[in-house]
Coordinates of C-alpha atoms in Angstrom, one line a residue:
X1 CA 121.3 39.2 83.2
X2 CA 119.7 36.0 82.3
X3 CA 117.2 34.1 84.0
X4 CA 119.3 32.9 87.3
X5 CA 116.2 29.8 87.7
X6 CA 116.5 29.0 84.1
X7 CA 118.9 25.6 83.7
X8 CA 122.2 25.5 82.5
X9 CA 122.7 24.3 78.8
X10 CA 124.6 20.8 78.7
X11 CA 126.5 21.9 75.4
X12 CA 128.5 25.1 77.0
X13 CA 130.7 24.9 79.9
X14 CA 129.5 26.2 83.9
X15 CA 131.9 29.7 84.9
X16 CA 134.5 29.1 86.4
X17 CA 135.1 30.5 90.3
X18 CA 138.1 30.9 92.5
X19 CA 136.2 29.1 95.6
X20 CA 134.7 25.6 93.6
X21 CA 136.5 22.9 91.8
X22 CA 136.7 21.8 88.5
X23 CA 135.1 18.2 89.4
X24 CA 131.9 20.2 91.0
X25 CA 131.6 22.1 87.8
X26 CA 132.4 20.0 85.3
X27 CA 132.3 16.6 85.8
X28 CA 133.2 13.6 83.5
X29 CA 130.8 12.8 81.1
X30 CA 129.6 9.1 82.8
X31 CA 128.7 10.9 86.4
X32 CA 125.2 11.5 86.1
X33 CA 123.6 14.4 87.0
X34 CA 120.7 14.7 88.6
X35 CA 118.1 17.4 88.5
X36 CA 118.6 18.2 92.7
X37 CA 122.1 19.0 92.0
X38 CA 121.3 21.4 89.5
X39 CA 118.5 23.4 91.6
X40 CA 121.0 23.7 94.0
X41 CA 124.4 24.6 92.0
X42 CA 122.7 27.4 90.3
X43 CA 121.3 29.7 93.5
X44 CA 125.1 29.3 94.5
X45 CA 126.9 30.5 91.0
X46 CA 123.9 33.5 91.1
X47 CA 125.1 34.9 94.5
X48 CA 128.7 34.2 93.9
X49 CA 128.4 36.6 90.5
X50 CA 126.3 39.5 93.1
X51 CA 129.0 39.2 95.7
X52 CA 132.3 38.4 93.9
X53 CA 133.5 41.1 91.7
X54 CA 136.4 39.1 89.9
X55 CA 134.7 36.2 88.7
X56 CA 135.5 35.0 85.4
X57 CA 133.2 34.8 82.4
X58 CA 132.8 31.9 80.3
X59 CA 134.6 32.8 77.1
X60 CA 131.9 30.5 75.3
X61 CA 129.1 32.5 76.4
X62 CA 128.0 36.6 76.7
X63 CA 126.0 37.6 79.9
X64 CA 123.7 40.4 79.6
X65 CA 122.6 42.6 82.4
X66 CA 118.8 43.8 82.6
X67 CA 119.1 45.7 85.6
X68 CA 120.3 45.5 89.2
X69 CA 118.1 46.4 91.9
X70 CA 119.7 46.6 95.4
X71 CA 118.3 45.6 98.7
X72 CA 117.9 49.1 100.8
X73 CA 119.8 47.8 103.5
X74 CA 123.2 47.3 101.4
X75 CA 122.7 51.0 100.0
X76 CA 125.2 53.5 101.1
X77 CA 124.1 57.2 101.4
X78 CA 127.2 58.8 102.2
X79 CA 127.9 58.3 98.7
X80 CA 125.1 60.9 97.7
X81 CA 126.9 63.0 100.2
X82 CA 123.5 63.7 102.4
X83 CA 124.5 62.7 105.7
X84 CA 123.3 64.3 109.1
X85 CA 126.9 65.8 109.4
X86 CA 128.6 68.0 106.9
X87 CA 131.4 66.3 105.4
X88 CA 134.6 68.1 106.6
X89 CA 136.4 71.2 104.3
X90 CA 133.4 71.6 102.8
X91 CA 132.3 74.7 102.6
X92 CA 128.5 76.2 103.8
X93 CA 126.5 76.2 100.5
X94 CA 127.4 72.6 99.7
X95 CA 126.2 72.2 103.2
X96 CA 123.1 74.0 102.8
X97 CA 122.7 72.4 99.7
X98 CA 122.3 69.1 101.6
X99 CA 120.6 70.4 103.9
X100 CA 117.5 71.3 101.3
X101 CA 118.6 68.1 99.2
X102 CA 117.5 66.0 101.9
X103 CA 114.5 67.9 102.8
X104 CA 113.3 67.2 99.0
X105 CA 114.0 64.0 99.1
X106 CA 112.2 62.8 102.2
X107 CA 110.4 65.5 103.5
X108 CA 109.9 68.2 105.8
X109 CA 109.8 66.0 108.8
X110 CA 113.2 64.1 107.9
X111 CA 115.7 65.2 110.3
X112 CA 118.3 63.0 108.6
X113 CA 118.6 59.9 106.4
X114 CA 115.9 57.1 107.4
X115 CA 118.2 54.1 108.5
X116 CA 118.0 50.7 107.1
X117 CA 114.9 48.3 108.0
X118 CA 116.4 46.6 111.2
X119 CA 115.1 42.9 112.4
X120 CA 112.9 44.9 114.8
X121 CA 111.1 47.0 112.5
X122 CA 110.5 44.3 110.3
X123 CA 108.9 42.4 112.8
X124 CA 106.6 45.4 113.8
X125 CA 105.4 46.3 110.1
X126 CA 104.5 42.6 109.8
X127 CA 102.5 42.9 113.1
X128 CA 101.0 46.2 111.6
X129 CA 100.8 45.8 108.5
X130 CA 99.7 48.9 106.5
X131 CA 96.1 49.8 104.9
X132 CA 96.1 47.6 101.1
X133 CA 94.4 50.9 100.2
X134 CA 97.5 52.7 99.5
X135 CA 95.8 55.7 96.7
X136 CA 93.2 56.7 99.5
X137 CA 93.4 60.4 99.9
X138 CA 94.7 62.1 102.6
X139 CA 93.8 65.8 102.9
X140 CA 97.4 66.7 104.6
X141 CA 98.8 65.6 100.9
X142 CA 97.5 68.5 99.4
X143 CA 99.9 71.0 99.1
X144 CA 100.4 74.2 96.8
X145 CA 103.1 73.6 93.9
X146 CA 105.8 76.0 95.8
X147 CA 105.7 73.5 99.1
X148 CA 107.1 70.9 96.5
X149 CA 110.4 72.6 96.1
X150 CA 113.2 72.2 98.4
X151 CA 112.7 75.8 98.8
X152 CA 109.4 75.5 100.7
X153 CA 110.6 73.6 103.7
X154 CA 111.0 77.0 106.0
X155 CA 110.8 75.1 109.2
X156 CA 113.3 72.6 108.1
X157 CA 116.0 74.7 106.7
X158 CA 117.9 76.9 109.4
X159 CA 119.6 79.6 108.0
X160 CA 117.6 79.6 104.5
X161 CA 115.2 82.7 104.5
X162 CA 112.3 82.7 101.7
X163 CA 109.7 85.4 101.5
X164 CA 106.0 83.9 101.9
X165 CA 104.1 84.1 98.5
X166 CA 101.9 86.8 98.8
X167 CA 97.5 86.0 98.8
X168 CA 95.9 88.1 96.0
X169 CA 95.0 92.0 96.8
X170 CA 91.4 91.7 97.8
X171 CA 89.8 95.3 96.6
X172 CA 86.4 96.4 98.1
X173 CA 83.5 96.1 95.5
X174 CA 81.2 98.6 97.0
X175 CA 82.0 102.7 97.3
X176 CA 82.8 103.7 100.6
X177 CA 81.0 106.7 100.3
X178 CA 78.8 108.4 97.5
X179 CA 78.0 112.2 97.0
X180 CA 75.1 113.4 95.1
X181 CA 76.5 115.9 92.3
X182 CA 72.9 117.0 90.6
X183 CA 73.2 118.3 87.0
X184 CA 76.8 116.3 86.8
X185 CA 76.6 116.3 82.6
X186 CA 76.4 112.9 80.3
X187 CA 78.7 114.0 78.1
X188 CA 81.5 111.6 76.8
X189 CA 84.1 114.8 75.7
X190 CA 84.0 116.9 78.9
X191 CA 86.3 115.8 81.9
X192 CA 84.4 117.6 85.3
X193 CA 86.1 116.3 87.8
X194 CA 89.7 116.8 89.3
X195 CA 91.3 116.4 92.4
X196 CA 94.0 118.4 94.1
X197 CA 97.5 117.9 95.6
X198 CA 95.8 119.3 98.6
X199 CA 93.4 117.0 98.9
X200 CA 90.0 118.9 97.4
X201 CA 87.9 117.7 94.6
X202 CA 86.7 120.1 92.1
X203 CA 83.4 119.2 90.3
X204 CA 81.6 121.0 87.1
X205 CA 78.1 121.0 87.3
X206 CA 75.7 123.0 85.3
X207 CA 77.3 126.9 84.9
X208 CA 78.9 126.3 88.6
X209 CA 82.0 124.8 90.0
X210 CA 82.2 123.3 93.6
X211 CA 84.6 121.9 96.1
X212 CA 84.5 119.2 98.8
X213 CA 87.3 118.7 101.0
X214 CA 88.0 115.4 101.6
X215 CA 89.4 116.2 105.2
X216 CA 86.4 118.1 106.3
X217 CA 83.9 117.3 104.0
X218 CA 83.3 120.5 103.4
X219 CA 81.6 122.0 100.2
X220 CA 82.2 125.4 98.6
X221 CA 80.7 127.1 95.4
X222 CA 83.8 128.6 93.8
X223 CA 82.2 130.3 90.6
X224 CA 79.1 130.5 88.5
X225 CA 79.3 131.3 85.2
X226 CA 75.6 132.3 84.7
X227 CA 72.7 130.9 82.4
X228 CA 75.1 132.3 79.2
X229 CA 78.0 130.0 79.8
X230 CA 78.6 126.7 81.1
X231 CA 81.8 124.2 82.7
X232 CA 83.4 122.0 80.2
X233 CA 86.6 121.1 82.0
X234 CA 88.6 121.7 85.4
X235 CA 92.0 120.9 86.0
X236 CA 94.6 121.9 89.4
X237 CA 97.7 122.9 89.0
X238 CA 100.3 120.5 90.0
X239 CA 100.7 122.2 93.0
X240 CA 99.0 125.3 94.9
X241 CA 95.4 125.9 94.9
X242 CA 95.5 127.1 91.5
X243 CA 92.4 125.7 89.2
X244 CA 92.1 125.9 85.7
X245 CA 88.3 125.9 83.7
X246 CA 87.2 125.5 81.0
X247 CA 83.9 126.9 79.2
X248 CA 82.1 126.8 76.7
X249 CA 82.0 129.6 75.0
X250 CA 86.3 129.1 75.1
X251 CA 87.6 130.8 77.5
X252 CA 90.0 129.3 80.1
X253 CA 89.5 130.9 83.6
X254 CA 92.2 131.0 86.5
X255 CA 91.0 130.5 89.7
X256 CA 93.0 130.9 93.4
X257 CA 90.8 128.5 95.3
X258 CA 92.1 129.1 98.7
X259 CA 90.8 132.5 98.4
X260 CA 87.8 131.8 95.9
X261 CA 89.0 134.8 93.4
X262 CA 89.4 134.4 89.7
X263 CA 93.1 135.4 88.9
X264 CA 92.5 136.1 84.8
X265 CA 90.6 135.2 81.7
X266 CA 92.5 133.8 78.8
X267 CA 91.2 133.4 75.3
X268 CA 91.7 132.2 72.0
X269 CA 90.0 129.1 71.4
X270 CA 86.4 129.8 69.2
X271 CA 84.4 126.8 70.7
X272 CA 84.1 124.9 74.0
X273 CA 87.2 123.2 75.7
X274 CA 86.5 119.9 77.3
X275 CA 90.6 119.1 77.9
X276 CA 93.5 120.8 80.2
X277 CA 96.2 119.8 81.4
X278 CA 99.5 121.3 83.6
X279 CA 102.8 121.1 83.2
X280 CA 104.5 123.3 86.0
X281 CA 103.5 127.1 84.9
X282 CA 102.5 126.5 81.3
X283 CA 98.7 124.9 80.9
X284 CA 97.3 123.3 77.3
X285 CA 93.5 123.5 77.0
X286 CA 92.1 121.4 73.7
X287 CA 89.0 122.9 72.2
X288 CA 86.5 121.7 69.8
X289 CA 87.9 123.8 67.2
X290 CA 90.4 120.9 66.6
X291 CA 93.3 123.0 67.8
X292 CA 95.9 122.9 71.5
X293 CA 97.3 126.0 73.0
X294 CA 99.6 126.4 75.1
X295 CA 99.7 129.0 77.8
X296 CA 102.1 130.5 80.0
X297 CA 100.2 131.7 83.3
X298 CA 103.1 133.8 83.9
X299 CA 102.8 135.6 80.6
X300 CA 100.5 138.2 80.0
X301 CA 99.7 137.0 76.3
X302 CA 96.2 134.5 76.3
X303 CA 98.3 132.1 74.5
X304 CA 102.5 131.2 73.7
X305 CA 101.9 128.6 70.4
X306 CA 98.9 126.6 68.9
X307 CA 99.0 123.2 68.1
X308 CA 97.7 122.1 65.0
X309 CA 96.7 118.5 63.7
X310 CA 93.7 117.1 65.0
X311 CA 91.0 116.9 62.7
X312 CA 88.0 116.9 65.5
X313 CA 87.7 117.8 68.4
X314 CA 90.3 117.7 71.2
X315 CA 88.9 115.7 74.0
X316 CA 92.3 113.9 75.8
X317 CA 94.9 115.7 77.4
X318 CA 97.8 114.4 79.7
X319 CA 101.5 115.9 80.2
X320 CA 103.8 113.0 81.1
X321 CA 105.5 113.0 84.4
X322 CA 109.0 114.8 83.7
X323 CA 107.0 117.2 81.6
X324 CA 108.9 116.8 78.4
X325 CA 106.0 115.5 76.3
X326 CA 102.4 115.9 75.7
X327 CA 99.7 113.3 74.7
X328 CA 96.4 114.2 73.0
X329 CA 93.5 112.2 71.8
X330 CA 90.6 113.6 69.4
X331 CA 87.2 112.8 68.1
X332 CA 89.2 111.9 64.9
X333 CA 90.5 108.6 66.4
X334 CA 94.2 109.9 66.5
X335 CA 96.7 110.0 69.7
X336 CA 99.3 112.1 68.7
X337 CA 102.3 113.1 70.8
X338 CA 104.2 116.5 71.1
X339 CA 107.5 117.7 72.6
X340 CA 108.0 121.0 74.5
X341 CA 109.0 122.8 71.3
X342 CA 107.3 121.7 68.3
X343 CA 103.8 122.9 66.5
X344 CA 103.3 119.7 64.8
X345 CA 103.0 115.8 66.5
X346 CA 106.5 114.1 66.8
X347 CA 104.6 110.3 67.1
X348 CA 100.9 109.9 65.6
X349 CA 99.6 106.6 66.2
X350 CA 96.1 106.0 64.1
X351 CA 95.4 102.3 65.2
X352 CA 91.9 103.5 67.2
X353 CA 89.2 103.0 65.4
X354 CA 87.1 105.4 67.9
X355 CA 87.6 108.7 69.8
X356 CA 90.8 109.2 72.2
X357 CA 89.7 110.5 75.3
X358 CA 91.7 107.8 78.1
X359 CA 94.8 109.2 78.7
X360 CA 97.4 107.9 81.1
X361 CA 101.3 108.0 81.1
X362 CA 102.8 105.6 83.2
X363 CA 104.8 107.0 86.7
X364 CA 106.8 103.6 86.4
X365 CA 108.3 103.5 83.1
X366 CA 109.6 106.6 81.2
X367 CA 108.0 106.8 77.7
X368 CA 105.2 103.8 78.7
X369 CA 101.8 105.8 77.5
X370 CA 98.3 103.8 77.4
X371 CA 95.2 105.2 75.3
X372 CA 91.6 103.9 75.5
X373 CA 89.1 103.8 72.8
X374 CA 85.6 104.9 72.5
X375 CA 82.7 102.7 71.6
X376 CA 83.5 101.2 68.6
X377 CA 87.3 100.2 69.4
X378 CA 86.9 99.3 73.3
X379 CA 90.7 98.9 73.4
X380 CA 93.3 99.7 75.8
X381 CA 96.2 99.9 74.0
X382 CA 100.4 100.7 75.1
X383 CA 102.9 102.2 73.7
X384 CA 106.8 103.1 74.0
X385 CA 106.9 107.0 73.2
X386 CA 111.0 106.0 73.3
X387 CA 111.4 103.6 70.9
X388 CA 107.8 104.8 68.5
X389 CA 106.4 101.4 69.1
X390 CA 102.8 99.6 69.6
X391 CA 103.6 97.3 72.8
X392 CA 100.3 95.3 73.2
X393 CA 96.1 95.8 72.8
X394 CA 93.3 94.3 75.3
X395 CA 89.8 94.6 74.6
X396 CA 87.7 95.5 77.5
X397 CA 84.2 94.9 76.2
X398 CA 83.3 98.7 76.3
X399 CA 83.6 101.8 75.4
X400 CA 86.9 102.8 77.5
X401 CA 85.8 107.0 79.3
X402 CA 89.2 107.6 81.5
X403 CA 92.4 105.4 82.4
X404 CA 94.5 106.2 86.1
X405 CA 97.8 104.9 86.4
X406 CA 98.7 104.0 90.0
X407 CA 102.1 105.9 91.6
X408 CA 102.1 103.1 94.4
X409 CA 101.9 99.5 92.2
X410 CA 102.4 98.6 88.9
X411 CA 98.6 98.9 88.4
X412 CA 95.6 100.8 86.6
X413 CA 92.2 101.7 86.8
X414 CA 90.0 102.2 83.4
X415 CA 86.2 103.2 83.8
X416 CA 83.9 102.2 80.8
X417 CA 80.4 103.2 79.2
X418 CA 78.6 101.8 76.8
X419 CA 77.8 98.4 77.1
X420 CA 78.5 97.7 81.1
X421 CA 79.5 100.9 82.9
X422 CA 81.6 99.4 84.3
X423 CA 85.1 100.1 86.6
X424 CA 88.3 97.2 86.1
X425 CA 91.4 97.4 87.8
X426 CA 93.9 95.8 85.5
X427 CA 97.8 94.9 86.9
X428 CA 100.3 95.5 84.1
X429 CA 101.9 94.3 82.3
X430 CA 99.8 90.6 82.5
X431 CA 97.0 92.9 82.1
X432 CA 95.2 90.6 84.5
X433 CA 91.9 91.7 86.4
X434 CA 92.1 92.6 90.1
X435 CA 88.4 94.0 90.5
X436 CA 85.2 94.8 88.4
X437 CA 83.3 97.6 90.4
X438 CA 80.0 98.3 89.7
X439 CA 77.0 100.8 91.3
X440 CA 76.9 103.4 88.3
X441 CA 73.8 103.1 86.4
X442 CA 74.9 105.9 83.3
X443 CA 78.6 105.7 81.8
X444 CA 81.4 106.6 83.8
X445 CA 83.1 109.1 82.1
X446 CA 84.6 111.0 85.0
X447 CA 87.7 109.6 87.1
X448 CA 89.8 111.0 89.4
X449 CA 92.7 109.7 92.0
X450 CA 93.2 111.0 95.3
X451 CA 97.1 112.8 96.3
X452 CA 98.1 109.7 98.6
X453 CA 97.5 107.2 95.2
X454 CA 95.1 104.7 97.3
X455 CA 91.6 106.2 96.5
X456 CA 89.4 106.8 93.3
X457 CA 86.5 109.1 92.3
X458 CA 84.4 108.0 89.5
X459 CA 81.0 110.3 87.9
X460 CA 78.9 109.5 85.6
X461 CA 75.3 110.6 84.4
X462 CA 73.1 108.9 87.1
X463 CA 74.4 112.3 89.1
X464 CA 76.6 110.9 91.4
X465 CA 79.9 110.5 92.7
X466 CA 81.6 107.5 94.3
X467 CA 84.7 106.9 96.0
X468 CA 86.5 103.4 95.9
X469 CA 89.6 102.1 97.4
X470 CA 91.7 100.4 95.0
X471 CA 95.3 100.7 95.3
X472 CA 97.2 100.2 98.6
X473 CA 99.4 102.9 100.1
X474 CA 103.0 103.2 99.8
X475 CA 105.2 101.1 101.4
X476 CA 107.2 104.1 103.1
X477 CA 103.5 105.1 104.4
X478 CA 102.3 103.1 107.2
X479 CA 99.5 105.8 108.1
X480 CA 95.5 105.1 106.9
X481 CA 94.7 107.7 104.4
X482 CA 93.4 111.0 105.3
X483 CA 89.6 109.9 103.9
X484 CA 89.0 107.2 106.5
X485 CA 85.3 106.0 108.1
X486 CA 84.5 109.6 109.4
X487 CA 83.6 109.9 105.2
X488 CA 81.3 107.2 105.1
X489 CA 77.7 107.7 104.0
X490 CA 75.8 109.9 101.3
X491 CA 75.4 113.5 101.1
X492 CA 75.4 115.9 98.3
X493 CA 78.1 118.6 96.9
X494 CA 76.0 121.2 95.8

C-alpha cells in the first residue's frame, strides 16, 4: 500500500466511496484547495479503505499492498481454532492437539488464550513500565531442547503421558574389590580366567587352577599339574560344574568341580592350547599347532573332526549363542567362521592387520559378531555372519586383549594392552564411550562377566584381579546382585 501521508497527485482523480460526495472529492477546478483540507481528507480515505471492504478503486490508478499488520485487539483466535473450550463434534485428538498447540505457543503457564490489552491494563503497563533491558538473561530461560516441544509441557497437558528422558548411566571408575592372583601369566595368547553359571571363577596360575566363589568368597585349589606342565586355558561348561583346561603340553583335561575330580584326559593337539570354547556337550580347544578340534565329551574318542585353516596359532575362540556357528581368531590375522558340519571356514574375513584374539558374538542380534585386533590394528570391528558383510571399524588407541557383550543392554566391554591398559565400555551401535576404567598397571588380557550380566573381572600381569560394575541388571531383576559390599576389600586367591 502506498504511503497513506504522502499527498494526493492533482493530475489523477481521489477513489471514489459510497459515504462522501462527489463535490468533497472532486471539486471544480476554481475552488481552491488548501493544504488543511488535504491533511485531513487523506487520514479519512486511509481508514475508510482498512474498514470498508467494497470500496471502489480508481480505474486510473493500481494500489499496491506492502503488508497489513493488525492491531492485537481486532485479532480473532477462534479462527486458529485454540480456544479454552473444544469446539463441538470434534473429536479428542483435535482437542488434544490444541491443547499442546497452545501450550507451544504461549507457554507452559498459559491456561488459555491471553485476552486483548483492555483500557485497564494499558494504564498499568504505562504506570510500570517494563525494564529497556529486554536481552538481560534470565536463568529460568534456560531450558533443554526437548522442553521446547509441545511435547515437554507434562504439567500442562492432562491426559498426554511422555516418558522423562533418561540422565546418562554413571559407571563406577574404581574396582569394588581386587584379588591378588600371584604368578597370573603376561601372556597375550592364553585366556586364564572364566567364570561359571554358578557363580565361581576359575583362574590359571602357574601349573595350578583355583576357584573363588563369589557368594562365599571362598578359594579352592582344584588341580596341579606339576613343575612338567602348565595352564594355558580354562573354560566352564555352559552349565554344571563341568571345567575344561587346557595345557601345555596339549592335552585338554575335564574336571567335575563340585567334587574336585578330573573326569578324563583328551588329546590330540601337539602343542599348547590357549582357546576353548562350549557348545552344549561338544567343546573346541585351538592349539598352537594352527589346528581346532572338536570334541564330544560324551564320546569316548579324544576328538570327532579337526579344523583346518589357520596359518598360526589359534588364540580366539567363541561359539555363538544358538550354537550353530563358531568364530576363531589366529596369530595369522584371520577371523574365520565355521558351521556345525564343515572342516573348512564358511566366512574368512582378512581385514586385521594383527592377531585375533577378542571374540564376542552379540546376544542381541543373530549373526552380529565383533573381533578386536592386536597391537598393530587396535580395531574393533563388526560384522553380519548373515548377510557376509563388514558393518563398521573403530579404533581404540590399543592393542584390543578381550571383548564382552552385555545380555542386559545393547552394550560392551573391550580391555586393551599396549599403549594404555586400559578398560572402555562402548554402547552399540553409536559406539559411544560410557566409561574408561583404569588401575591395571600390565595389559589386561583376561576378562570375564559374571552369570547375572552386571559385573566384570579383568587380569592382567601386575598379578591381580579386579572386579567392576558396569552394566545394570535386568529389568525383570529388581534384586542387587549376589556380589554386593560383604566382597569389598583385597585378599588373595591362591
Amino acid at each position: 500500500m502506498d504511503d497513506p501521508a504522502a499527498p494526493l497527485s492533482n493530475n489523477q482523480p481521489a477513489p471514489r466511496t459510497p459515504s462522501s460526495s462527489s463535490s468533497q472529492l472532486n471539486p471544480p477546478p476554481a475552488v481552491p484547495r488548501t493544504p488543511q483540507a488535504l491533511q485531513s481528507l487523506a487520514p479519512s480515505r486511509h481508514i475508510d479503505r482498512m474498514i470498508n471492504s467494497n470500496h471502489h478503486q480508481s480505474p486510473s490508478r493500481t494500489i499496491y499492498s506492502d503488508r497489513f499488520i493488525p492491531s492485537r485487539s481486532g485479532s480473532n483466535f477462534a479462527l486458529f481454532d485454540i480456544s479454552n473450550t473444544p469446539a463441538e463434534g470434534r473429536d479428542d485428538s483435535s482437542s488434544a492437539y490444541a491443547t499442546l498447540l497452545r501450550a507451544a505457543l504461549f507457554g507452559p503457564d498459559a491456561a488459555g488464550v491471553v485476552p486483548p490489552a483492555t483500557p485497564e491494563k494499558r494504564n498499568l503497563i504505562q504506570m510500570n513500565p517494563p525494564s529497556p533491558n529486554i536481552f538481560r538473561f534470565k536463568t529460568e530461560t534456560r531450558r533443554s531442547m526437548h522442553s521446547l516441544s509441545p511435547f515437554g509441557f507434562d504439567d500442562v497437558v492432562t491426559g498426554v503421558h511422555h516418558s522423562p528422558v533418561k540422565a546418562p548411566r554413571k559407571v563406577p571408575r574404581s574396582p569394588y574389590k581386587v584379588l591378588d592372583a600371584p604368578a597370573l601369566q603376561d601372556d597375550f595368547y592364553l585366556n586364564l580366567v572364566d567364570w561359571s553359571s554358578h557363580n565361581v571363577l576359575a583362574v590359571g596360575l602357574g601349573n595350578c587352577v583355583y576357584l573363588w566363589n563369589a557368594c562365599s568368597s571362598k578359594v579352592t585349589k582344584l588341580c596341579d599339574l606339576g613343575i612338567d606342565d602348565s595352564v594355558c586355558s580354562v573354560g566352564w561348561a555352559q552349565r554344571g560344574t563341568h571345567l575344561a583346561v587346557g595345557t601345555s603340553n596339549g592335552k585338554v583335561q575335564i574336571w567335575d568341580a563340585s567334587r574336585c575330580r578330573r573326569i578324563r584326559t583328551m588329546e590330540g593337539h601337539r602343542l599348547r592350547i590357549g582357546a576353548l570354547a562350549w557348545s552344549s556337550s561338544m567343546l573346541s580347544s585351538g592349539s598352537r599347532d594352527k589346528s581346532i578340534l572338536q570334541r564330544d565329551i560324551r564320546a569316548q574318542e579324544d576328538f570327532v573332526s579337526k579344523l583346518s585353516g589357520h596359518k598360526s596359532e589359534v588364540c580366539g575362540l567363541k561359539w555363538s549363542y544358538d550354537n550353530r556357528e563358531l568364530a576363531s581368531g589366529g596369530n595369522d590375522n584371520r577371523l574365520f567362521v565355521w558351521n556345525q558340519h564343515s572342516t573348512q571356514p564358511v566366512l574368512k574375513y582378512c581385514e586385521h592387520t594383527a592377531a585375533v584374539k577378542a571374540i564376542a558374538w552379540s546376544p542381541h542380534l543373530h549373526g552380529l559378531l565383533a573381533s578386536g585386533g592386536g597391537t598393530a590394528d587396535r580395531c574393533i570391528r563388526f560384522w553380519n555372519t548373515t548377510t557376509n558383510s563388514h558393518l563398521s571399524c573403530m579404533d581404540t588407541g590399543s592393542q584390543v586383549c578381550n571383548l564382552v557383550w552385555s545380555k542386559n543392554v545393547n552394550e560392551l566391554v573391550s580391555t586393551h594392552g599396549y599403549s594404555q591398559n586400559q578398560i572402555i565400555v562402548w554402547r552399540y551401535p553409536t559406539m559411544s564411550k560410557l566409561a574408561t576404567l583404569t588401575g591395571h598397571t600390565y595389559r589386561v588380557l583376561y576378562l570375564a562377566i559374571s552369570p547375572d550380566g552386571q559385573t566384570i573381572v579383568t587380569g592382567a600381569g601386575d598379578e591381580t584381579l579386579r572386579f567392576w560394575n558396569v552394566f545394570p541388571s535386568p529389568k525383570s531383576q529388581n534384586t542387587e546382585s549376589e556380589i554386593g559390599a560383604s566382597s569389598l576389600g583385597r585378599t588373595v586367591i591362591r
